[in-house]
Structure formats: structure tokens, C-alpha cells
mmCIF file of C-alpha atoms in Angstrom:
data_model
loop_
_atom_site.group_PDB
_atom_site.id
_atom_site.type_symbol
_atom_site.label_atom_id
_atom_site.label_comp_id
_atom_site.label_asym_id
_atom_site.label_seq_id
_atom_site.Cartn_x
_atom_site.Cartn_y
_atom_site.Cartn_z
ATOM 1 C CA UNK A 1 112.134 63.979 68.728
ATOM 2 C CA UNK A 2 110.114 63.605 65.353
ATOM 3 C CA UNK A 3 107.001 64.548 67.000
ATOM 4 C CA UNK A 4 108.443 67.687 68.653
ATOM 5 C CA UNK A 5 109.819 68.759 65.361
ATOM 6 C CA UNK A 6 106.293 68.311 63.451
ATOM 7 C CA UNK A 7 104.699 70.132 66.388
ATOM 8 C CA UNK A 8 107.241 72.909 66.109
ATOM 9 C CA UNK A 9 106.996 73.262 62.335
ATOM 10 C CA UNK A 10 102.939 73.439 62.568
ATOM 11 C CA UNK A 11 103.238 76.056 65.520
ATOM 12 C CA UNK A 12 105.897 78.065 63.531
ATOM 13 C CA UNK A 13 103.583 78.166 60.482
ATOM 14 C CA UNK A 14 100.639 79.200 62.780
ATOM 15 C CA UNK A 15 102.746 81.837 64.280
ATOM 16 C CA UNK A 16 103.926 83.378 60.994
ATOM 17 C CA UNK A 17 100.075 83.581 59.706
ATOM 18 C CA UNK A 18 98.564 84.800 62.980
ATOM 19 C CA UNK A 19 101.589 86.889 64.510
ATOM 20 C CA UNK A 20 103.627 88.018 61.500
ATOM 21 C CA UNK A 21 104.367 91.326 63.350
ATOM 22 C CA UNK A 22 106.303 89.581 65.995
ATOM 23 C CA UNK A 23 108.259 87.498 63.300
ATOM 24 C CA UNK A 24 109.054 90.588 61.313
ATOM 25 C CA UNK A 25 110.135 92.250 64.635
ATOM 26 C CA UNK A 26 112.421 89.278 65.706
ATOM 27 C CA UNK A 27 114.057 89.143 62.129
ATOM 28 C CA UNK A 28 114.718 92.765 62.006
ATOM 29 C CA UNK A 29 116.136 92.831 65.705
ATOM 30 C CA UNK A 30 118.318 89.804 65.196
ATOM 31 C CA UNK A 31 119.607 91.432 61.954
ATOM 32 C CA UNK A 32 120.512 94.617 64.022
ATOM 33 C CA UNK A 33 122.306 92.552 66.497
ATOM 34 C CA UNK A 34 124.195 90.707 63.814
ATOM 35 C CA UNK A 35 125.241 94.173 62.420
ATOM 36 C CA UNK A 36 126.512 95.320 65.686
ATOM 37 C CA UNK A 37 128.481 92.351 66.562
ATOM 38 C CA UNK A 38 130.090 92.104 63.197
ATOM 39 C CA UNK A 39 130.965 95.688 62.508
ATOM 40 C CA UNK A 40 131.638 96.764 66.118
ATOM 41 C CA UNK A 41 132.213 93.910 68.609
ATOM 42 C CA UNK A 42 134.359 91.752 66.414
ATOM 43 C CA UNK A 43 135.914 94.717 64.540
ATOM 44 C CA UNK A 44 137.126 96.308 67.776
ATOM 45 C CA UNK A 45 137.864 92.983 69.354
ATOM 46 C CA UNK A 46 135.346 93.590 72.319
ATOM 47 C CA UNK A 47 134.149 90.843 74.485
ATOM 48 C CA UNK A 48 130.352 89.753 74.390
ATOM 49 C CA UNK A 49 128.346 87.519 76.937
ATOM 50 C CA UNK A 50 126.803 84.015 76.733
ATOM 51 C CA UNK A 51 127.055 81.924 73.716
ATOM 52 C CA UNK A 52 127.806 85.139 71.570
ATOM 53 C CA UNK A 53 130.726 85.772 73.978
ATOM 54 C CA UNK A 54 132.200 82.161 73.671
ATOM 55 C CA UNK A 55 131.764 82.458 69.863
ATOM 56 C CA UNK A 56 133.770 85.931 69.708
ATOM 57 C CA UNK A 57 136.416 84.319 71.712
ATOM 58 C CA UNK A 58 136.800 81.425 69.645
ATOM 59 C CA UNK A 59 137.140 83.795 66.609
ATOM 60 C CA UNK A 60 139.898 85.928 68.462
ATOM 61 C CA UNK A 61 141.861 82.649 69.394
ATOM 62 C CA UNK A 62 141.358 80.076 66.513
ATOM 63 C CA UNK A 63 139.928 82.386 63.775
ATOM 64 C CA UNK A 64 136.650 80.071 63.833
ATOM 65 C CA UNK A 65 133.572 81.663 62.431
ATOM 66 C CA UNK A 66 131.426 83.007 65.219
ATOM 67 C CA UNK A 67 128.026 82.184 63.431
ATOM 68 C CA UNK A 68 128.687 78.539 63.210
ATOM 69 C CA UNK A 69 129.431 78.548 67.027
ATOM 70 C CA UNK A 70 126.406 80.592 67.705
ATOM 71 C CA UNK A 71 124.253 78.558 65.645
ATOM 72 C CA UNK A 72 125.593 75.124 67.076
ATOM 73 C CA UNK A 73 125.541 76.146 70.656
ATOM 74 C CA UNK A 74 122.069 77.498 70.691
ATOM 75 C CA UNK A 75 120.617 74.634 68.767
ATOM 76 C CA UNK A 76 122.337 72.221 71.352
ATOM 77 C CA UNK A 77 120.591 74.437 74.145
ATOM 78 C CA UNK A 78 117.450 74.253 72.367
ATOM 79 C CA UNK A 79 117.412 70.314 72.032
ATOM 80 C CA UNK A 80 118.500 70.207 75.777
ATOM 81 C CA UNK A 81 115.757 72.426 76.975
ATOM 82 C CA UNK A 82 112.744 72.010 74.181
ATOM 83 C CA UNK A 83 110.609 70.226 76.756
ATOM 84 C CA UNK A 84 110.534 73.079 79.048
ATOM 85 C CA UNK A 85 110.175 75.819 76.352
ATOM 86 C CA UNK A 86 106.829 77.367 75.366
ATOM 87 C CA UNK A 87 106.605 76.603 71.619
ATOM 88 C CA UNK A 88 105.989 80.245 70.688
ATOM 89 C CA UNK A 89 108.992 81.174 72.576
ATOM 90 C CA UNK A 90 110.862 78.394 71.081
ATOM 91 C CA UNK A 91 109.889 79.223 67.581
ATOM 92 C CA UNK A 92 110.852 82.939 67.755
ATOM 93 C CA UNK A 93 114.000 82.093 69.629
ATOM 94 C CA UNK A 94 115.211 79.616 66.757
ATOM 95 C CA UNK A 95 113.999 82.174 64.241
ATOM 96 C CA UNK A 96 116.261 84.803 65.811
ATOM 97 C CA UNK A 97 119.271 82.514 66.264
ATOM 98 C CA UNK A 98 119.140 81.378 62.519
ATOM 99 C CA UNK A 99 118.633 85.299 61.502
ATOM 100 C CA UNK A 100 121.439 86.226 63.679
ATOM 101 C CA UNK A 101 123.746 83.520 62.278
ATOM 102 C CA UNK A 102 122.917 84.476 58.652
ATOM 103 C CA UNK A 103 123.411 88.133 59.245
ATOM 104 C CA UNK A 104 126.981 87.561 60.625
ATOM 105 C CA UNK A 105 127.737 85.811 57.340
ATOM 106 C CA UNK A 106 126.274 88.365 55.110
ATOM 107 C CA UNK A 107 127.615 91.396 56.927
ATOM 108 C CA UNK A 108 131.255 89.887 56.973
ATOM 109 C CA UNK A 109 131.297 90.270 53.224
ATOM 110 C CA UNK A 110 130.691 93.996 53.146
ATOM 111 C CA UNK A 111 133.310 96.178 54.963
ATOM 112 C CA UNK A 112 132.290 99.702 56.400
ATOM 113 C CA UNK A 113 134.298 102.524 57.428
ATOM 114 C CA UNK A 114 134.094 102.958 61.042
ATOM 115 C CA UNK A 115 135.159 105.431 63.598
ATOM 116 C CA UNK A 116 138.534 105.142 65.429
ATOM 117 C CA UNK A 117 137.168 106.150 68.692
ATOM 118 C CA UNK A 118 136.542 102.961 70.657
ATOM 119 C CA UNK A 119 134.576 104.649 73.252
ATOM 120 C CA UNK A 120 132.084 105.916 70.281
ATOM 121 C CA UNK A 121 132.160 102.244 69.181
ATOM 122 C CA UNK A 122 131.091 100.700 72.575
ATOM 123 C CA UNK A 123 128.311 103.148 73.058
ATOM 124 C CA UNK A 124 127.048 102.350 69.504
ATOM 125 C CA UNK A 125 127.095 98.611 70.034
ATOM 126 C CA UNK A 126 125.433 98.889 73.425
ATOM 127 C CA UNK A 127 122.712 101.001 71.924
ATOM 128 C CA UNK A 128 122.194 98.819 68.977
ATOM 129 C CA UNK A 129 122.184 95.425 70.903
ATOM 130 C CA UNK A 130 120.134 96.791 73.827
ATOM 131 C CA UNK A 131 117.450 98.172 71.278
ATOM 132 C CA UNK A 132 117.218 95.169 69.380
ATOM 133 C CA UNK A 133 117.172 93.091 72.663
ATOM 134 C CA UNK A 134 114.134 95.040 73.818
ATOM 135 C CA UNK A 135 112.234 94.751 70.798
ATOM 136 C CA UNK A 136 112.645 90.796 70.960
ATOM 137 C CA UNK A 137 111.772 90.654 74.607
ATOM 138 C CA UNK A 138 108.573 92.899 73.997
ATOM 139 C CA UNK A 139 107.186 90.344 71.428
ATOM 140 C CA UNK A 140 107.977 87.299 73.631
ATOM 141 C CA UNK A 141 111.297 86.308 71.786
ATOM 142 C CA UNK A 142 114.850 86.052 72.781
ATOM 143 C CA UNK A 143 118.308 85.852 71.356
ATOM 144 C CA UNK A 144 118.767 82.681 72.843
ATOM 145 C CA UNK A 145 121.967 81.768 74.878
ATOM 146 C CA UNK A 146 121.544 82.214 78.771
ATOM 147 C CA UNK A 147 117.615 83.039 78.007
ATOM 148 C CA UNK A 148 117.094 79.470 76.977
ATOM 149 C CA UNK A 149 118.882 78.457 80.282
ATOM 150 C CA UNK A 150 117.026 80.839 82.406
ATOM 151 C CA UNK A 151 113.565 79.330 80.982
ATOM 152 C CA UNK A 152 114.451 75.638 81.264
ATOM 153 C CA UNK A 153 116.212 75.789 84.624
ATOM 154 C CA UNK A 154 113.489 78.165 86.404
ATOM 155 C CA UNK A 155 110.612 75.510 84.916
ATOM 156 C CA UNK A 156 112.639 72.211 85.877
ATOM 157 C CA UNK A 157 114.366 73.280 89.482
ATOM 158 C CA UNK A 158 112.776 76.578 90.294
ATOM 159 C CA UNK A 159 116.079 78.208 89.900
ATOM 160 C CA UNK A 160 116.504 81.798 89.071
ATOM 161 C CA UNK A 161 119.161 82.069 86.518
ATOM 162 C CA UNK A 162 120.224 85.591 87.413
ATOM 163 C CA UNK A 163 123.364 84.906 89.747
ATOM 164 C CA UNK A 164 123.983 82.128 87.640
ATOM 165 C CA UNK A 165 124.272 83.920 84.530
ATOM 166 C CA UNK A 166 126.521 86.485 86.115
ATOM 167 C CA UNK A 167 129.129 83.840 87.204
ATOM 168 C CA UNK A 168 129.156 82.556 83.638
ATOM 169 C CA UNK A 169 129.643 85.792 82.171
ATOM 170 C CA UNK A 170 132.191 86.963 84.629
ATOM 171 C CA UNK A 171 134.112 83.656 83.677
ATOM 172 C CA UNK A 172 133.805 84.647 79.964
ATOM 173 C CA UNK A 173 135.073 88.134 80.491
ATOM 174 C CA UNK A 174 138.017 86.788 82.873
ATOM 175 C CA UNK A 175 139.037 84.484 79.833
ATOM 176 C CA UNK A 176 138.659 87.527 77.452
ATOM 177 C CA UNK A 177 141.253 89.495 79.344
ATOM 178 C CA UNK A 178 144.072 86.969 78.544
ATOM 179 C CA UNK A 179 142.996 87.112 74.917
ATOM 180 C CA UNK A 180 142.237 90.623 73.988
ATOM 181 C CA UNK A 181 143.658 92.530 77.078
ATOM 182 C CA UNK A 182 142.082 94.367 79.961
ATOM 183 C CA UNK A 183 141.529 97.582 78.003
ATOM 184 C CA UNK A 184 139.270 96.035 75.403
ATOM 185 C CA UNK A 185 137.536 93.977 78.060
ATOM 186 C CA UNK A 186 136.758 97.475 80.064
ATOM 187 C CA UNK A 187 135.567 99.154 76.696
ATOM 188 C CA UNK A 188 133.327 95.969 76.186
ATOM 189 C CA UNK A 189 132.103 95.927 79.746
ATOM 190 C CA UNK A 190 130.895 99.642 79.088
ATOM 191 C CA UNK A 191 128.919 98.610 76.131
ATOM 192 C CA UNK A 192 127.469 95.702 77.974
ATOM 193 C CA UNK A 193 126.029 97.921 80.622
ATOM 194 C CA UNK A 194 124.865 100.468 78.101
ATOM 195 C CA UNK A 195 123.060 97.210 76.464
ATOM 196 C CA UNK A 196 121.530 96.349 79.734
ATOM 197 C CA UNK A 197 119.998 99.893 80.352
ATOM 198 C CA UNK A 198 118.852 100.048 76.822
ATOM 199 C CA UNK A 199 117.151 96.878 76.953
ATOM 200 C CA UNK A 200 115.337 97.885 80.122
ATOM 201 C CA UNK A 201 114.327 101.258 78.857
ATOM 202 C CA UNK A 202 113.074 99.905 75.421
ATOM 203 C CA UNK A 203 110.855 97.330 77.364
ATOM 204 C CA UNK A 204 109.397 99.619 79.647
ATOM 205 C CA UNK A 205 108.619 102.311 77.009
ATOM 206 C CA UNK A 206 106.386 99.693 75.017
ATOM 207 C CA UNK A 207 104.708 98.608 78.222
ATOM 208 C CA UNK A 208 104.369 102.205 80.019
ATOM 209 C CA UNK A 209 101.033 103.152 80.835
ATOM 210 C CA UNK A 210 99.096 105.157 83.453
ATOM 211 C CA UNK A 211 96.365 103.846 85.779
ATOM 212 C CA UNK A 212 93.804 106.318 86.749
ATOM 213 C CA UNK A 213 91.509 106.020 89.570
ATOM 214 C CA UNK A 214 88.611 108.585 89.296
ATOM 215 C CA UNK A 215 85.720 109.544 91.627
ATOM 216 C CA UNK A 216 83.386 112.002 90.046
ATOM 217 C CA UNK A 217 79.885 113.180 90.019
ATOM 218 C CA UNK A 218 79.365 112.400 86.382
ATOM 219 C CA UNK A 219 80.725 108.706 86.053
ATOM 220 C CA UNK A 220 78.585 107.897 83.138
ATOM 221 C CA UNK A 221 79.937 110.907 80.993
ATOM 222 C CA UNK A 222 83.602 110.161 82.101
ATOM 223 C CA UNK A 223 83.124 106.465 81.093
ATOM 224 C CA UNK A 224 81.981 107.471 77.691
ATOM 225 C CA UNK A 225 84.842 109.926 77.153
ATOM 226 C CA UNK A 226 87.438 107.062 78.080
ATOM 227 C CA UNK A 227 85.610 104.503 75.739
ATOM 228 C CA UNK A 228 85.822 107.399 73.196
ATOM 229 C CA UNK A 229 89.721 107.207 73.412
ATOM 230 C CA UNK A 230 89.454 103.470 72.563
ATOM 231 C CA UNK A 231 90.106 102.472 76.101
ATOM 232 C CA UNK A 232 88.115 100.502 78.728
ATOM 233 C CA UNK A 233 86.994 101.333 81.993
ATOM 234 C CA UNK A 234 85.789 99.488 85.101
ATOM 235 C CA UNK A 235 83.238 100.895 87.615
ATOM 236 C CA UNK A 236 83.269 99.796 91.228
ATOM 237 C CA UNK A 237 80.916 100.522 93.935
ATOM 238 C CA UNK A 238 82.519 102.684 96.394
ATOM 239 C CA UNK A 239 81.390 104.551 99.445
ATOM 240 C CA UNK A 240 82.667 107.791 101.121
ATOM 241 C CA UNK A 241 84.438 107.243 104.497
ATOM 242 C CA UNK A 242 83.335 110.454 106.066
ATOM 243 C CA UNK A 243 79.914 111.116 104.292
ATOM 244 C CA UNK A 244 78.910 107.545 104.064
ATOM 245 C CA UNK A 245 77.392 108.363 100.582
ATOM 246 C CA UNK A 246 77.675 105.898 97.743
ATOM 247 C CA UNK A 247 80.079 107.025 94.985
ATOM 248 C CA UNK A 248 81.061 105.007 92.046
ATOM 249 C CA UNK A 249 84.875 104.491 91.344
ATOM 250 C CA UNK A 250 86.294 104.278 87.792
ATOM 251 C CA UNK A 251 89.561 102.594 87.144
ATOM 252 C CA UNK A 252 91.178 102.632 83.827
ATOM 253 C CA UNK A 253 94.578 102.225 82.018
ATOM 254 C CA UNK A 254 95.571 104.836 79.694
ATOM 255 C CA UNK A 255 98.577 106.021 77.365
ATOM 256 C CA UNK A 256 100.291 109.235 78.717
ATOM 257 C CA UNK A 257 98.846 111.517 76.038
ATOM 258 C CA UNK A 258 95.261 110.158 76.931
ATOM 259 C CA UNK A 259 95.775 111.258 80.672
ATOM 260 C CA UNK A 260 96.252 114.539 79.540
ATOM 261 C CA UNK A 261 93.111 114.700 77.393
ATOM 262 C CA UNK A 262 91.305 113.182 80.624
ATOM 263 C CA UNK A 263 92.468 115.815 82.857
ATOM 264 C CA UNK A 264 91.142 118.573 80.344
ATOM 265 C CA UNK A 265 87.761 116.910 80.009
ATOM 266 C CA UNK A 266 87.305 116.781 83.916
ATOM 267 C CA UNK A 267 88.530 120.344 84.390
ATOM 268 C CA UNK A 268 85.705 121.365 81.996
ATOM 269 C CA UNK A 269 82.918 119.143 83.169
ATOM 270 C CA UNK A 270 83.728 118.266 86.868
ATOM 271 C CA UNK A 271 86.384 120.250 88.788
ATOM 272 C CA UNK A 272 85.456 118.641 91.956
ATOM 273 C CA UNK A 273 86.429 115.313 90.683
ATOM 274 C CA UNK A 274 89.088 113.334 92.446
ATOM 275 C CA UNK A 275 91.788 111.673 90.396
ATOM 276 C CA UNK A 276 94.660 109.570 91.202
ATOM 277 C CA UNK A 277 97.087 108.711 88.494
ATOM 278 C CA UNK A 278 100.031 106.423 88.950
ATOM 279 C CA UNK A 279 102.631 104.326 86.493
ATOM 280 C CA UNK A 280 101.638 100.871 85.579
ATOM 281 C CA UNK A 281 104.880 99.214 84.716
ATOM 282 C CA UNK A 282 103.257 96.228 82.369
ATOM 283 C CA UNK A 283 99.637 95.903 81.514
ATOM 284 C CA UNK A 284 98.539 92.779 79.755
ATOM 285 C CA UNK A 285 95.196 92.036 78.084
ATOM 286 C CA UNK A 286 93.180 93.327 75.131
ATOM 287 C CA UNK A 287 94.120 96.557 73.877
ATOM 288 C CA UNK A 288 97.856 96.400 75.522
ATOM 289 C CA UNK A 289 100.440 93.731 75.416
ATOM 290 C CA UNK A 290 99.293 90.317 74.367
ATOM 291 C CA UNK A 291 99.502 87.235 76.395
ATOM 292 C CA UNK A 292 101.037 85.455 73.574
ATOM 293 C CA UNK A 293 103.967 87.600 74.300
ATOM 294 C CA UNK A 294 104.907 85.606 77.328
#
């Protein structure tokens, strides 16, 4: 265990030095989640999922501070699963947990005027938590809880946590009905649904790229133009199926705004060019999403 903590501290220092942007994003995102849980989830007595869901339930039932339950529960999960966790993922996740727990304590001391409309509140909490979760996932971190279970069980036993986590969260929601009532659970479930959709959309928006396959009579000029956009291009040797002529094929990955510029360039220089453009849901490598984020 001592060896683990030494390795963890050294890696954490390295991450802070080399990947400070990811550290900053995790701190900001965790603070946003703490803000949402304190001012909306707990204030309106909405349910939550995972370790956070257990924490807010114990708060409703026994008055226990949720930040201690969240911190203790997640640290126990990390100690159980640390051998199966990537050190970078572990460091960012632990940082998120500490920031979240600290944020709950800080925000609880500063009451805010909040809307009386519960539906508006559940939309706000879903958007806030979903945006924050998407930001953390994008840099390779997480808020802990079932994410830790997911990584550990997948690596140990090849188990996908999806269905397992659904049963856990349904059990928590079922318990919540007896504590906060059906109406609050329904409102909370709407917020959790918005949360899930927002996480997916935020994650996709950061990774969204267009893959372009180009067949043109001026491949060198097109390659130089793509390079001028700060993007790379790969040239493949192709052959026309009908003519049998050799035709180079260019493949590149661009941002949506660059696609517009490329089409304008081809319209001016080679109107006989053939271009196929499709969505690339995720791109890993230099100039795009870093491998360190996995």
C-alpha cells in the first residue's frame, strides 16, 4: 500500500505539471457538480444515483452530511479497485472526489434564492451535472462511484457495468420513494435523464470531427491547403475501377468549419474533384484527442 501511495503522489505531481489543463477542468467540473447537488438536488429533496444517491438519502433520513459519505464511499471503492485503475484516471478521479466533497461543505454555508418551480430546478440540475460530467469524461477523469466499479469489474472479470449499474440505481430510486415520495423521485428521474443526454452531447461535441476522402486531379495542392489549416493528410494509391487509371486518394480529419473551407477551395481549383465527407465520432492522436485522456 505504501508503494501504491508513493507511486500515486509522484504521478499526481507529474500530471499537475504536464497536464494542468485536465486538472483545472476536473476541479471546475467537480465544483459545478457540487453546486448543483447542494443548491438543487438536496434543496428540493431530489434523488441522485450511485454513491451520491446513497449520500443524499442518508442526509434525508439521518441528517448525515453527504460530503463525508461521498468522500468515504469513493475512497473505499478506490482502495478496493486501485490495482485495476489507470494511475492518471485514479489521480483525476480522486481529485474530483475531494473537490466535490469540499465544494458541498463550502456551498452549504452560502444559501441562494432559488426558483419555486421544481421542473425548472430539475432541468437546471440535469444540465449542470451533465455538462460537468461531459467535461470530466473528455479529459479522462470521472466523478467516481459506479465509474470506479465499471473500470475495475471490466478489467478483472470482463463484466460490462451497464446493466449492473442500472439495477443499483433502480434500487436507490426505489428506496428514495419511501423517503421523499413518488413526486420528488419522478422530478429527480427527469433531471437524471437530462443529465445523461447532456453528458453524451458534451462528450460528442468535443470529439466531433469530419472525415474527408478526396479524389482530385491536384492532390499536391489539396494536401498543401489541408496542411495550411493545421491538419494532416494521408495519401493512398488508388486505381479507377472503370478507367483503370491510377488516382491518389487523400484522407483527412477536419473540424466542421474546415470542411466548408475545403469545399470552397475545391470549387475554385478542381470542380471535377470527388469528395466524400462523413462524421467521425471520436478521433485520437496528435492534433485531436490525446491518448492520455483514456
